[in-house]
Amino acid sequence: MKRDPQGKRLFFTLVALFGGGGLLAVLLLPDWDSPPMSNEAWVSEELGPAAISMYTLNARTRRPDPLNELEFPVPPLVEDAGVTAGEVYDDVQVLGDLDRAQFDRLQVAITRWVAPNEGCTFCHAEAANGLPDFDAEPPYQFDVAREMMKMVRELNAEEDHIRPQGVTCFTCHRGQNVPEYGWYKAGDWPGPEERWYQEPPPWIRTATTIRDFFPREAFELFLLEDDRAAGLQARDAIVPPEREPELPPEEGPVFTRAENTYLLMMQMSDALGQNCTFCHNTRAFYDWEQSTPYRVDAFHAIHQTRRINRDHIEPLADILPEDRLGPVGDPFKANCMSCHVGERKPLGGVPMLSLFPGLVGETPEPETARPPRARP
């Protein structure tokens, strides 16, 4: 039988095209975690060994986030001056109850936490000689800092989730004017002609990991609006098709809600560097009685993050310049990664509140939202 040279050439051409395309995809697509992976067992002191041991798979080539290698800046301790900041300085609306010496120490610390390169004039007007002019009209950063300081004092006054470690500006900022991690609203999808595999272009342009391709609706639903991430797991091995879904119809299709809940959970897992079993018993994700106590912390964390975004960050849209806003005109908001940066406790658990006790505000009203059937 005579061979077909054209068919052979076509075969090798197709092999070269597909092989080259596959190689380009491997090289150009976002980060890959190549095997072998190392596994790390972490046993909770509160829960005991073995039964609920948690294993985390880590790529051996993965390095710690540089933000977690920074040292927490702490100015030297000072003696009280015996007079409050509100009695000495004009128009101190948030920290006026602090002793003047502790107020000054805190101002030095805030400068190192947020604007170490710009100094005091990042939030205060700059005089002709380059020094801060505290009497002149300040830039917009002054009002932002005042709102953020109110937020920090409110958070530190709450018993759930953050205490006893506490938070400071450095928890999110890590020496930068704007925190490294957060999110904007995605906005409406562009027309089909501008999409790439049904996804809006911004995610493609900014993605650095495969998870960045996921939509952002989950953040908006659960970390800004009063939505709830629950009630999606089936309780029976075989669900009769005639059974009505447990969620009310106005909360959207069950499949879409399951996808958004998954996205929120994966964001939390990434942010804490832990897998699902840190909070859940994977045999029964829904059951609070079989969950670890950390699930209660996570419940309060979701509500706390929602209040951060809704009550303190969203209102800043009216005073922030355009280059500080997202594609639909919203400020850069917080999620779990903003504070945790891949660690179970931010900054490795540095006791920030004990170093700056003045960052605790008045005790807030009791939180109305409580975790269902939470462990005592």
mmCIF file of C-alpha atoms in Angstrom:
data_model
loop_
_atom_site.group_PDB
_atom_site.id
_atom_site.type_symbol
_atom_site.label_atom_id
_atom_site.label_comp_id
_atom_site.label_asym_id
_atom_site.label_seq_id
_atom_site.Cartn_x
_atom_site.Cartn_y
_atom_site.Cartn_z
ATOM 1 C CA MET A 1 0.000 0.000 0.000
ATOM 2 C CA LYS A 2 1.395 3.395 -0.989
ATOM 3 C CA ARG A 3 1.949 5.884 1.803
ATOM 4 C CA ASP A 4 0.254 9.283 1.862
ATOM 5 C CA PRO A 5 3.028 11.970 2.310
ATOM 6 C CA GLN A 6 0.474 14.775 2.577
ATOM 7 C CA GLY A 7 -1.355 12.989 5.382
ATOM 8 C CA LYS A 8 1.913 12.416 7.214
ATOM 9 C CA ARG A 9 2.838 16.096 6.871
ATOM 10 C CA LEU A 10 -0.571 17.125 8.168
ATOM 11 C CA PHE A 11 -0.170 14.783 11.138
ATOM 12 C CA PHE A 12 3.176 16.264 12.176
ATOM 13 C CA THR A 13 1.881 19.790 11.585
ATOM 14 C CA LEU A 14 -1.038 19.178 13.948
ATOM 15 C CA VAL A 15 1.249 17.614 16.554
ATOM 16 C CA ALA A 16 3.561 20.640 16.375
ATOM 17 C CA LEU A 17 0.659 23.087 16.641
ATOM 18 C CA PHE A 18 -0.991 21.390 19.614
ATOM 19 C CA GLY A 19 2.336 20.746 21.322
ATOM 20 C CA GLY A 20 3.426 24.345 20.892
ATOM 21 C CA GLY A 21 0.037 25.611 22.064
ATOM 22 C CA GLY A 22 0.180 23.426 25.159
ATOM 23 C CA LEU A 23 3.691 24.618 25.972
ATOM 24 C CA LEU A 24 2.663 28.277 25.607
ATOM 25 C CA ALA A 25 -0.351 27.682 27.856
ATOM 26 C CA VAL A 26 1.857 26.191 30.572
ATOM 27 C CA LEU A 27 4.314 29.077 30.351
ATOM 28 C CA LEU A 28 1.860 31.943 30.085
ATOM 29 C CA LEU A 29 -0.966 30.920 32.407
ATOM 30 C CA PRO A 30 -0.734 31.997 36.096
ATOM 31 C CA ASP A 31 1.334 30.330 38.823
ATOM 32 C CA TRP A 32 1.441 26.559 39.108
ATOM 33 C CA ASP A 33 2.231 24.535 42.183
ATOM 34 C CA SER A 34 4.387 21.748 40.832
ATOM 35 C CA PRO A 35 4.723 18.496 42.749
ATOM 36 C CA PRO A 36 6.065 17.163 44.998
ATOM 37 C CA MET A 37 4.064 18.838 47.727
ATOM 38 C CA SER A 38 4.997 18.792 51.394
ATOM 39 C CA ASN A 39 2.316 18.148 53.978
ATOM 40 C CA GLU A 40 2.159 19.726 57.376
ATOM 41 C CA ALA A 41 0.077 18.461 60.275
ATOM 42 C CA TRP A 42 -1.250 21.100 62.619
ATOM 43 C CA VAL A 43 -2.920 19.924 65.821
ATOM 44 C CA SER A 44 -5.051 22.324 67.784
ATOM 45 C CA GLU A 45 -4.202 22.774 71.457
ATOM 46 C CA GLU A 46 -7.874 23.326 72.166
ATOM 47 C CA LEU A 47 -9.169 20.356 70.216
ATOM 48 C CA GLY A 48 -6.526 17.778 71.002
ATOM 49 C CA PRO A 49 -4.582 15.484 68.658
ATOM 50 C CA ALA A 50 -5.496 12.982 65.995
ATOM 51 C CA ALA A 51 -9.268 13.201 65.794
ATOM 52 C CA ILE A 52 -9.374 16.612 64.145
ATOM 53 C CA SER A 53 -5.785 16.953 62.991
ATOM 54 C CA MET A 54 -5.497 19.365 60.119
ATOM 55 C CA TYR A 55 -3.154 18.778 57.204
ATOM 56 C CA THR A 56 -2.095 21.476 54.800
ATOM 57 C CA LEU A 57 -0.394 20.774 51.471
ATOM 58 C CA ASN A 58 2.259 23.310 50.596
ATOM 59 C CA ALA A 59 4.355 23.633 47.480
ATOM 60 C CA ARG A 60 7.995 23.388 48.460
ATOM 61 C CA THR A 61 8.847 26.275 46.166
ATOM 62 C CA ARG A 62 6.312 28.610 47.779
ATOM 63 C CA ARG A 63 7.898 31.355 49.877
ATOM 64 C CA PRO A 64 6.343 33.376 52.736
ATOM 65 C CA ASP A 65 4.581 36.567 51.759
ATOM 66 C CA PRO A 66 7.110 39.426 52.197
ATOM 67 C CA LEU A 67 4.457 41.330 54.169
ATOM 68 C CA ASN A 68 4.685 38.673 56.889
ATOM 69 C CA GLU A 69 8.429 39.189 57.247
ATOM 70 C CA LEU A 70 8.068 42.858 58.251
ATOM 71 C CA GLU A 71 8.658 43.783 61.881
ATOM 72 C CA PHE A 72 5.779 45.457 63.709
ATOM 73 C CA PRO A 73 6.955 49.057 64.377
ATOM 74 C CA VAL A 74 6.641 50.008 68.055
ATOM 75 C CA PRO A 75 7.881 53.424 69.298
ATOM 76 C CA PRO A 76 9.464 53.498 72.796
ATOM 77 C CA LEU A 77 7.100 53.617 75.763
ATOM 78 C CA VAL A 78 6.516 57.050 77.336
ATOM 79 C CA GLU A 79 5.276 58.306 80.701
ATOM 80 C CA ASP A 80 1.856 59.932 80.895
ATOM 81 C CA ALA A 81 1.805 63.727 80.650
ATOM 82 C CA GLY A 82 -1.164 64.044 82.990
ATOM 83 C CA VAL A 83 -3.351 65.919 80.517
ATOM 84 C CA THR A 84 -5.515 64.645 77.678
ATOM 85 C CA ALA A 85 -4.895 65.302 73.999
ATOM 86 C CA GLY A 86 -8.304 66.940 73.765
ATOM 87 C CA GLU A 87 -7.232 69.538 76.351
ATOM 88 C CA VAL A 88 -3.967 70.352 74.568
ATOM 89 C CA TYR A 89 -4.802 70.121 70.843
ATOM 90 C CA ASP A 90 -7.680 71.590 68.844
ATOM 91 C CA ASP A 91 -10.279 69.499 67.024
ATOM 92 C CA VAL A 92 -9.221 66.029 68.246
ATOM 93 C CA GLN A 93 -12.466 64.153 67.615
ATOM 94 C CA VAL A 94 -11.471 60.488 67.946
ATOM 95 C CA LEU A 95 -8.499 60.192 70.335
ATOM 96 C CA GLY A 96 -9.153 63.224 72.536
ATOM 97 C CA ASP A 97 -9.541 61.064 75.652
ATOM 98 C CA LEU A 98 -5.942 59.757 75.411
ATOM 99 C CA ASP A 99 -3.179 61.168 77.548
ATOM 100 C CA ARG A 100 -1.259 63.742 75.486
ATOM 101 C CA ALA A 101 2.015 61.777 75.656
ATOM 102 C CA GLN A 102 0.299 58.527 74.605
ATOM 103 C CA PHE A 103 -1.480 60.409 71.806
ATOM 104 C CA ASP A 104 1.850 61.720 70.471
ATOM 105 C CA ARG A 105 3.398 58.231 70.659
ATOM 106 C CA LEU A 106 0.459 56.811 68.755
ATOM 107 C CA GLN A 107 0.802 59.474 66.037
ATOM 108 C CA VAL A 108 4.440 58.455 65.553
ATOM 109 C CA ALA A 109 3.384 54.818 65.302
ATOM 110 C CA ILE A 110 0.594 55.539 62.801
ATOM 111 C CA THR A 111 3.070 57.384 60.568
ATOM 112 C CA ARG A 112 5.358 54.335 60.546
ATOM 113 C CA TRP A 113 2.421 51.978 59.961
ATOM 114 C CA VAL A 114 0.860 53.835 57.018
ATOM 115 C CA ALA A 115 3.203 56.477 55.575
ATOM 116 C CA PRO A 116 6.815 55.829 56.622
ATOM 117 C CA ASN A 117 8.158 57.581 53.518
ATOM 118 C CA GLU A 118 5.792 60.567 53.469
ATOM 119 C CA GLY A 119 5.769 61.314 57.210
ATOM 120 C CA CYS A 120 3.299 63.637 58.961
ATOM 121 C CA THR A 121 2.475 65.573 55.786
ATOM 122 C CA PHE A 122 0.714 62.512 54.372
ATOM 123 C CA CYS A 123 -2.313 63.445 56.493
ATOM 124 C CA HIS A 124 -1.501 67.069 57.418
ATOM 125 C CA ALA A 125 -0.919 70.102 55.209
ATOM 126 C CA GLU A 126 2.687 70.887 54.333
ATOM 127 C CA ALA A 127 4.073 74.360 55.021
ATOM 128 C CA ALA A 128 6.493 76.182 52.713
ATOM 129 C CA ASN A 129 9.429 74.989 54.817
ATOM 130 C CA GLY A 130 8.403 71.354 54.358
ATOM 131 C CA LEU A 131 7.155 70.891 57.910
ATOM 132 C CA PRO A 132 3.547 69.969 58.741
ATOM 133 C CA ASP A 133 1.143 72.898 59.118
ATOM 134 C CA PHE A 134 -1.448 71.612 61.580
ATOM 135 C CA ASP A 135 -3.599 74.760 61.253
ATOM 136 C CA ALA A 136 -3.973 74.639 57.462
ATOM 137 C CA GLU A 137 -6.660 72.719 55.589
ATOM 138 C CA PRO A 138 -5.492 69.053 55.539
ATOM 139 C CA PRO A 139 -5.572 66.759 52.498
ATOM 140 C CA TYR A 140 -8.262 64.090 52.096
ATOM 141 C CA GLN A 141 -6.068 61.566 53.911
ATOM 142 C CA PHE A 142 -6.805 63.349 57.188
ATOM 143 C CA ASP A 143 -10.535 62.532 57.003
ATOM 144 C CA VAL A 144 -9.782 58.970 55.889
ATOM 145 C CA ALA A 145 -7.417 58.474 58.832
ATOM 146 C CA ARG A 146 -10.008 59.840 61.258
ATOM 147 C CA GLU A 147 -12.637 57.361 59.989
ATOM 148 C CA MET A 148 -10.164 54.473 60.068
ATOM 149 C CA MET A 149 -9.185 55.319 63.642
ATOM 150 C CA LYS A 150 -12.858 55.189 64.661
ATOM 151 C CA MET A 151 -13.077 51.792 62.980
ATOM 152 C CA VAL A 152 -9.983 50.408 64.722
ATOM 153 C CA ARG A 153 -11.220 51.482 68.158
ATOM 154 C CA GLU A 154 -14.626 49.922 67.517
ATOM 155 C CA LEU A 155 -13.082 46.633 66.404
ATOM 156 C CA ASN A 156 -10.773 46.423 69.405
ATOM 157 C CA ALA A 157 -13.680 47.062 71.762
ATOM 158 C CA GLU A 158 -15.539 43.975 70.514
ATOM 159 C CA GLU A 159 -14.969 40.690 72.338
ATOM 160 C CA ASP A 160 -15.483 38.409 69.333
ATOM 161 C CA HIS A 161 -12.866 37.416 66.776
ATOM 162 C CA ILE A 162 -10.111 40.026 67.315
ATOM 163 C CA ARG A 163 -9.420 40.057 71.056
ATOM 164 C CA PRO A 164 -7.015 39.649 72.762
ATOM 165 C CA GLN A 165 -4.495 40.291 69.961
ATOM 166 C CA GLY A 166 -6.266 43.363 68.612
ATOM 167 C CA VAL A 167 -5.683 45.297 65.389
ATOM 168 C CA THR A 168 -3.784 48.435 64.424
ATOM 169 C CA CYS A 169 -3.341 50.266 61.116
ATOM 170 C CA PHE A 170 -0.314 48.034 60.484
ATOM 171 C CA THR A 171 -2.497 44.917 60.462
ATOM 172 C CA CYS A 172 -3.671 45.804 56.937
ATOM 173 C CA HIS A 173 -1.328 48.572 55.728
ATOM 174 C CA ARG A 174 2.063 46.985 56.527
ATOM 175 C CA GLY A 175 3.876 50.262 55.846
ATOM 176 C CA GLN A 176 1.927 51.111 52.675
ATOM 177 C CA ASN A 177 -0.507 53.966 52.028
ATOM 178 C CA VAL A 178 -3.076 51.472 50.726
ATOM 179 C CA PRO A 179 -3.293 47.855 51.945
ATOM 180 C CA GLU A 180 -1.905 45.257 49.570
ATOM 181 C CA TYR A 181 -4.945 42.990 49.627
ATOM 182 C CA GLY A 182 -8.625 43.881 49.226
ATOM 183 C CA TRP A 183 -11.272 44.086 46.549
ATOM 184 C CA TYR A 184 -13.411 46.381 44.410
ATOM 185 C CA LYS A 185 -16.870 45.721 43.100
ATOM 186 C CA ALA A 186 -16.678 43.991 39.746
ATOM 187 C CA GLY A 187 -19.512 46.018 38.254
ATOM 188 C CA ASP A 188 -21.594 44.967 35.291
ATOM 189 C CA TRP A 189 -20.188 42.531 32.800
ATOM 190 C CA PRO A 190 -19.063 44.076 29.517
ATOM 191 C CA GLY A 191 -20.556 43.053 26.184
ATOM 192 C CA PRO A 192 -19.836 39.615 24.732
ATOM 193 C CA GLU A 193 -17.351 41.093 22.264
ATOM 194 C CA GLU A 194 -15.153 42.215 25.179
ATOM 195 C CA ARG A 195 -15.243 38.950 27.120
ATOM 196 C CA TRP A 196 -12.704 36.171 27.099
ATOM 197 C CA TYR A 197 -14.156 32.746 27.763
ATOM 198 C CA GLN A 198 -17.262 34.386 29.263
ATOM 199 C CA GLU A 199 -15.213 36.209 31.942
ATOM 200 C CA PRO A 200 -14.877 40.015 32.196
ATOM 201 C CA PRO A 201 -11.494 41.323 31.047
ATOM 202 C CA PRO A 202 -10.354 42.915 34.356
ATOM 203 C CA TRP A 203 -9.920 39.513 36.032
ATOM 204 C CA ILE A 204 -7.853 38.249 33.120
ATOM 205 C CA ARG A 205 -5.591 41.274 33.119
ATOM 206 C CA THR A 206 -4.948 41.262 36.851
ATOM 207 C CA ALA A 207 -4.916 37.525 37.612
ATOM 208 C CA THR A 208 -1.738 36.148 39.151
ATOM 209 C CA THR A 209 -3.144 32.805 40.342
ATOM 210 C CA ILE A 210 -5.768 30.497 38.902
ATOM 211 C CA ARG A 211 -8.170 31.475 41.699
ATOM 212 C CA ASP A 212 -8.087 35.101 40.559
ATOM 213 C CA PHE A 213 -10.160 34.038 37.569
ATOM 214 C CA PHE A 214 -13.131 33.448 39.839
ATOM 215 C CA PRO A 215 -15.821 36.160 39.968
ATOM 216 C CA ARG A 216 -15.994 38.668 42.839
ATOM 217 C CA GLU A 217 -19.753 38.580 43.461
ATOM 218 C CA ALA A 218 -19.222 36.549 46.627
ATOM 219 C CA PHE A 219 -17.357 39.412 48.301
ATOM 220 C CA GLU A 220 -20.129 41.857 47.513
ATOM 221 C CA LEU A 221 -22.859 39.486 48.696
ATOM 222 C CA PHE A 222 -21.300 38.302 51.935
ATOM 223 C CA LEU A 223 -18.767 41.001 52.905
ATOM 224 C CA LEU A 224 -20.857 44.061 52.082
ATOM 225 C CA GLU A 225 -24.520 43.129 51.852
ATOM 226 C CA ASP A 226 -26.609 41.288 54.427
ATOM 227 C CA ASP A 227 -26.444 37.929 52.730
ATOM 228 C CA ARG A 228 -25.794 34.631 54.452
ATOM 229 C CA ALA A 229 -23.529 31.749 53.547
ATOM 230 C CA ALA A 230 -25.501 28.766 54.782
ATOM 231 C CA GLY A 231 -28.169 26.175 54.065
ATOM 232 C CA LEU A 232 -26.779 24.768 50.845
ATOM 233 C CA GLN A 233 -25.600 21.268 51.773
ATOM 234 C CA ALA A 234 -28.044 18.419 51.183
ATOM 235 C CA ARG A 235 -28.898 16.437 54.310
ATOM 236 C CA ASP A 236 -29.927 13.281 52.404
ATOM 237 C CA ALA A 237 -27.948 10.943 50.159
ATOM 238 C CA ILE A 238 -30.641 11.163 47.465
ATOM 239 C CA VAL A 239 -32.740 14.333 47.323
ATOM 240 C CA PRO A 240 -36.188 13.834 45.758
ATOM 241 C CA PRO A 241 -36.517 16.072 42.687
ATOM 242 C CA GLU A 242 -39.893 17.368 43.879
ATOM 243 C CA ARG A 243 -38.437 18.774 47.085
ATOM 244 C CA GLU A 244 -38.384 22.561 47.259
ATOM 245 C CA PRO A 245 -35.010 24.204 47.988
ATOM 246 C CA GLU A 246 -34.574 25.399 51.566
ATOM 247 C CA LEU A 247 -33.578 28.890 50.524
ATOM 248 C CA PRO A 248 -36.289 31.400 49.639
ATOM 249 C CA PRO A 249 -36.519 32.130 45.885
ATOM 250 C CA GLU A 250 -35.539 35.783 46.314
ATOM 251 C CA GLU A 251 -32.046 34.705 47.387
ATOM 252 C CA GLY A 252 -31.327 33.476 43.863
ATOM 253 C CA PRO A 253 -30.740 30.112 42.178
ATOM 254 C CA VAL A 254 -29.352 27.489 44.535
ATOM 255 C CA PHE A 255 -26.508 26.591 42.168
ATOM 256 C CA THR A 256 -25.376 30.220 41.932
ATOM 257 C CA ARG A 257 -25.510 30.602 45.698
ATOM 258 C CA ALA A 258 -23.489 27.422 46.125
ATOM 259 C CA GLU A 259 -20.853 28.798 43.755
ATOM 260 C CA ASN A 260 -20.681 32.122 45.619
ATOM 261 C CA THR A 261 -20.453 30.364 48.981
ATOM 262 C CA TYR A 262 -17.595 28.240 47.647
ATOM 263 C CA LEU A 263 -15.776 31.369 46.466
ATOM 264 C CA LEU A 264 -16.137 32.985 49.887
ATOM 265 C CA MET A 265 -14.880 29.864 51.649
ATOM 266 C CA MET A 266 -11.868 29.550 49.304
ATOM 267 C CA GLN A 267 -11.006 33.192 49.973
ATOM 268 C CA MET A 268 -11.095 32.490 53.706
ATOM 269 C CA SER A 269 -8.983 29.355 53.283
ATOM 270 C CA ASP A 270 -6.344 31.255 51.297
ATOM 271 C CA ALA A 271 -6.347 34.160 53.719
ATOM 272 C CA LEU A 272 -5.735 31.990 56.800
ATOM 273 C CA GLY A 273 -3.509 29.409 55.133
ATOM 274 C CA GLN A 274 -5.793 26.638 56.414
ATOM 275 C CA ASN A 275 -7.970 24.027 54.811
ATOM 276 C CA CYS A 276 -11.688 23.342 55.336
ATOM 277 C CA THR A 277 -11.177 21.193 58.437
ATOM 278 C CA PHE A 278 -9.889 24.186 60.360
ATOM 279 C CA CYS A 279 -13.563 25.103 60.912
ATOM 280 C CA HIS A 280 -15.652 22.223 59.546
ATOM 281 C CA ASN A 281 -16.081 18.513 59.914
ATOM 282 C CA THR A 282 -16.099 17.594 56.237
ATOM 283 C CA ARG A 283 -18.540 14.754 56.913
ATOM 284 C CA ALA A 284 -21.156 17.356 57.818
ATOM 285 C CA PHE A 285 -20.179 20.863 56.754
ATOM 286 C CA TYR A 286 -23.521 22.279 57.898
ATOM 287 C CA ASP A 287 -23.513 20.940 61.467
ATOM 288 C CA TRP A 288 -22.352 23.435 64.098
ATOM 289 C CA GLU A 289 -22.220 20.717 66.768
ATOM 290 C CA GLN A 290 -19.582 18.852 64.748
ATOM 291 C CA SER A 291 -17.597 21.959 63.796
ATOM 292 C CA THR A 292 -14.500 23.285 65.555
ATOM 293 C CA PRO A 293 -14.709 26.413 67.758
ATOM 294 C CA TYR A 294 -12.898 28.318 65.032
ATOM 295 C CA ARG A 295 -16.068 28.274 62.970
ATOM 296 C CA VAL A 296 -17.628 30.573 65.577
ATOM 297 C CA ASP A 297 -14.685 32.950 65.173
ATOM 298 C CA ALA A 298 -15.156 32.848 61.401
ATOM 299 C CA PHE A 299 -18.863 33.612 61.793
ATOM 300 C CA HIS A 300 -18.078 36.760 63.764
ATOM 301 C CA ALA A 301 -15.268 37.631 61.346
ATOM 302 C CA ILE A 302 -17.681 37.682 58.396
ATOM 303 C CA HIS A 303 -20.060 40.009 60.245
ATOM 304 C CA GLN A 304 -17.183 42.182 61.436
ATOM 305 C CA THR A 305 -15.727 42.498 57.920
ATOM 306 C CA ARG A 306 -19.168 43.406 56.607
ATOM 307 C CA ARG A 307 -19.447 46.244 59.129
ATOM 308 C CA ILE A 308 -15.937 47.430 58.217
ATOM 309 C CA ASN A 309 -16.865 47.668 54.541
ATOM 310 C CA ARG A 310 -20.406 48.971 54.945
ATOM 311 C CA ASP A 311 -20.058 51.419 57.855
ATOM 312 C CA HIS A 312 -16.513 52.733 57.469
ATOM 313 C CA ILE A 313 -15.058 52.138 53.988
ATOM 314 C CA GLU A 314 -17.995 52.548 51.599
ATOM 315 C CA PRO A 315 -18.797 56.094 52.885
ATOM 316 C CA LEU A 316 -15.240 57.129 51.936
ATOM 317 C CA ALA A 317 -16.266 57.091 48.253
ATOM 318 C CA ASP A 318 -17.414 60.708 48.703
ATOM 319 C CA ILE A 319 -13.991 62.009 49.744
ATOM 320 C CA LEU A 320 -11.496 59.741 47.969
ATOM 321 C CA PRO A 321 -9.970 60.962 44.688
ATOM 322 C CA GLU A 322 -10.803 59.158 41.484
ATOM 323 C CA ASP A 323 -7.510 57.258 41.340
ATOM 324 C CA ARG A 324 -8.362 55.624 44.674
ATOM 325 C CA LEU A 325 -11.663 54.226 43.411
ATOM 326 C CA GLY A 326 -12.481 51.032 41.553
ATOM 327 C CA PRO A 327 -14.057 50.599 38.116
ATOM 328 C CA VAL A 328 -17.557 51.395 39.429
ATOM 329 C CA GLY A 329 -16.443 54.195 41.772
ATOM 330 C CA ASP A 330 -16.185 52.267 45.041
ATOM 331 C CA PRO A 331 -13.310 52.318 47.579
ATOM 332 C CA PHE A 332 -10.860 49.440 48.033
ATOM 333 C CA LYS A 333 -12.547 47.199 50.598
ATOM 334 C CA ALA A 334 -11.430 44.574 53.095
ATOM 335 C CA ASN A 335 -11.656 40.805 53.096
ATOM 336 C CA CYS A 336 -9.941 38.171 55.239
ATOM 337 C CA MET A 337 -6.699 38.443 53.253
ATOM 338 C CA SER A 338 -6.409 42.151 54.064
ATOM 339 C CA CYS A 339 -5.524 41.378 57.685
ATOM 340 C CA HIS A 340 -4.400 37.736 57.752
ATOM 341 C CA VAL A 341 -2.140 37.725 54.640
ATOM 342 C CA GLY A 342 -2.097 33.933 54.604
ATOM 343 C CA GLU A 343 -1.516 33.431 58.336
ATOM 344 C CA ARG A 344 -3.866 31.972 60.939
ATOM 345 C CA LYS A 345 -3.190 35.011 63.132
ATOM 346 C CA PRO A 346 -2.114 38.302 61.513
ATOM 347 C CA LEU A 347 1.573 39.112 61.996
ATOM 348 C CA GLY A 348 2.070 35.780 63.692
ATOM 349 C CA GLY A 349 -0.080 36.790 66.667
ATOM 350 C CA VAL A 350 1.883 39.871 67.848
ATOM 351 C CA PRO A 351 -0.076 41.256 70.875
ATOM 352 C CA MET A 352 -0.721 44.683 69.353
ATOM 353 C CA LEU A 353 -3.466 45.733 71.745
ATOM 354 C CA SER A 354 -1.288 45.371 74.838
ATOM 355 C CA LEU A 355 1.308 47.650 73.206
ATOM 356 C CA PHE A 356 -1.296 50.299 72.297
ATOM 357 C CA PRO A 357 -4.169 50.084 74.817
ATOM 358 C CA GLY A 358 -5.404 53.510 73.712
ATOM 359 C CA LEU A 359 -6.762 51.901 70.540
ATOM 360 C CA VAL A 360 -9.700 50.418 72.423
ATOM 361 C CA GLY A 361 -12.938 52.381 72.134
ATOM 362 C CA GLU A 362 -16.159 52.214 74.075
ATOM 363 C CA THR A 363 -17.842 48.819 74.449
ATOM 364 C CA PRO A 364 -20.345 48.491 71.575
ATOM 365 C CA GLU A 365 -23.923 47.316 71.754
ATOM 366 C CA PRO A 366 -24.220 43.482 71.740
ATOM 367 C CA GLU A 367 -24.085 41.979 68.269
ATOM 368 C CA THR A 368 -27.541 40.777 67.264
ATOM 369 C CA ALA A 369 -26.350 38.161 64.789
ATOM 370 C CA ARG A 370 -25.280 35.009 66.638
ATOM 371 C CA PRO A 371 -23.976 31.762 65.167
ATOM 372 C CA PRO A 372 -26.685 29.108 65.110
ATOM 373 C CA ARG A 373 -26.199 26.427 67.727
ATOM 374 C CA ALA A 374 -22.667 27.594 68.444
ATOM 375 C CA ARG A 375 -20.641 25.700 70.980
ATOM 376 C CA PRO A 376 -20.388 27.394 74.381
#
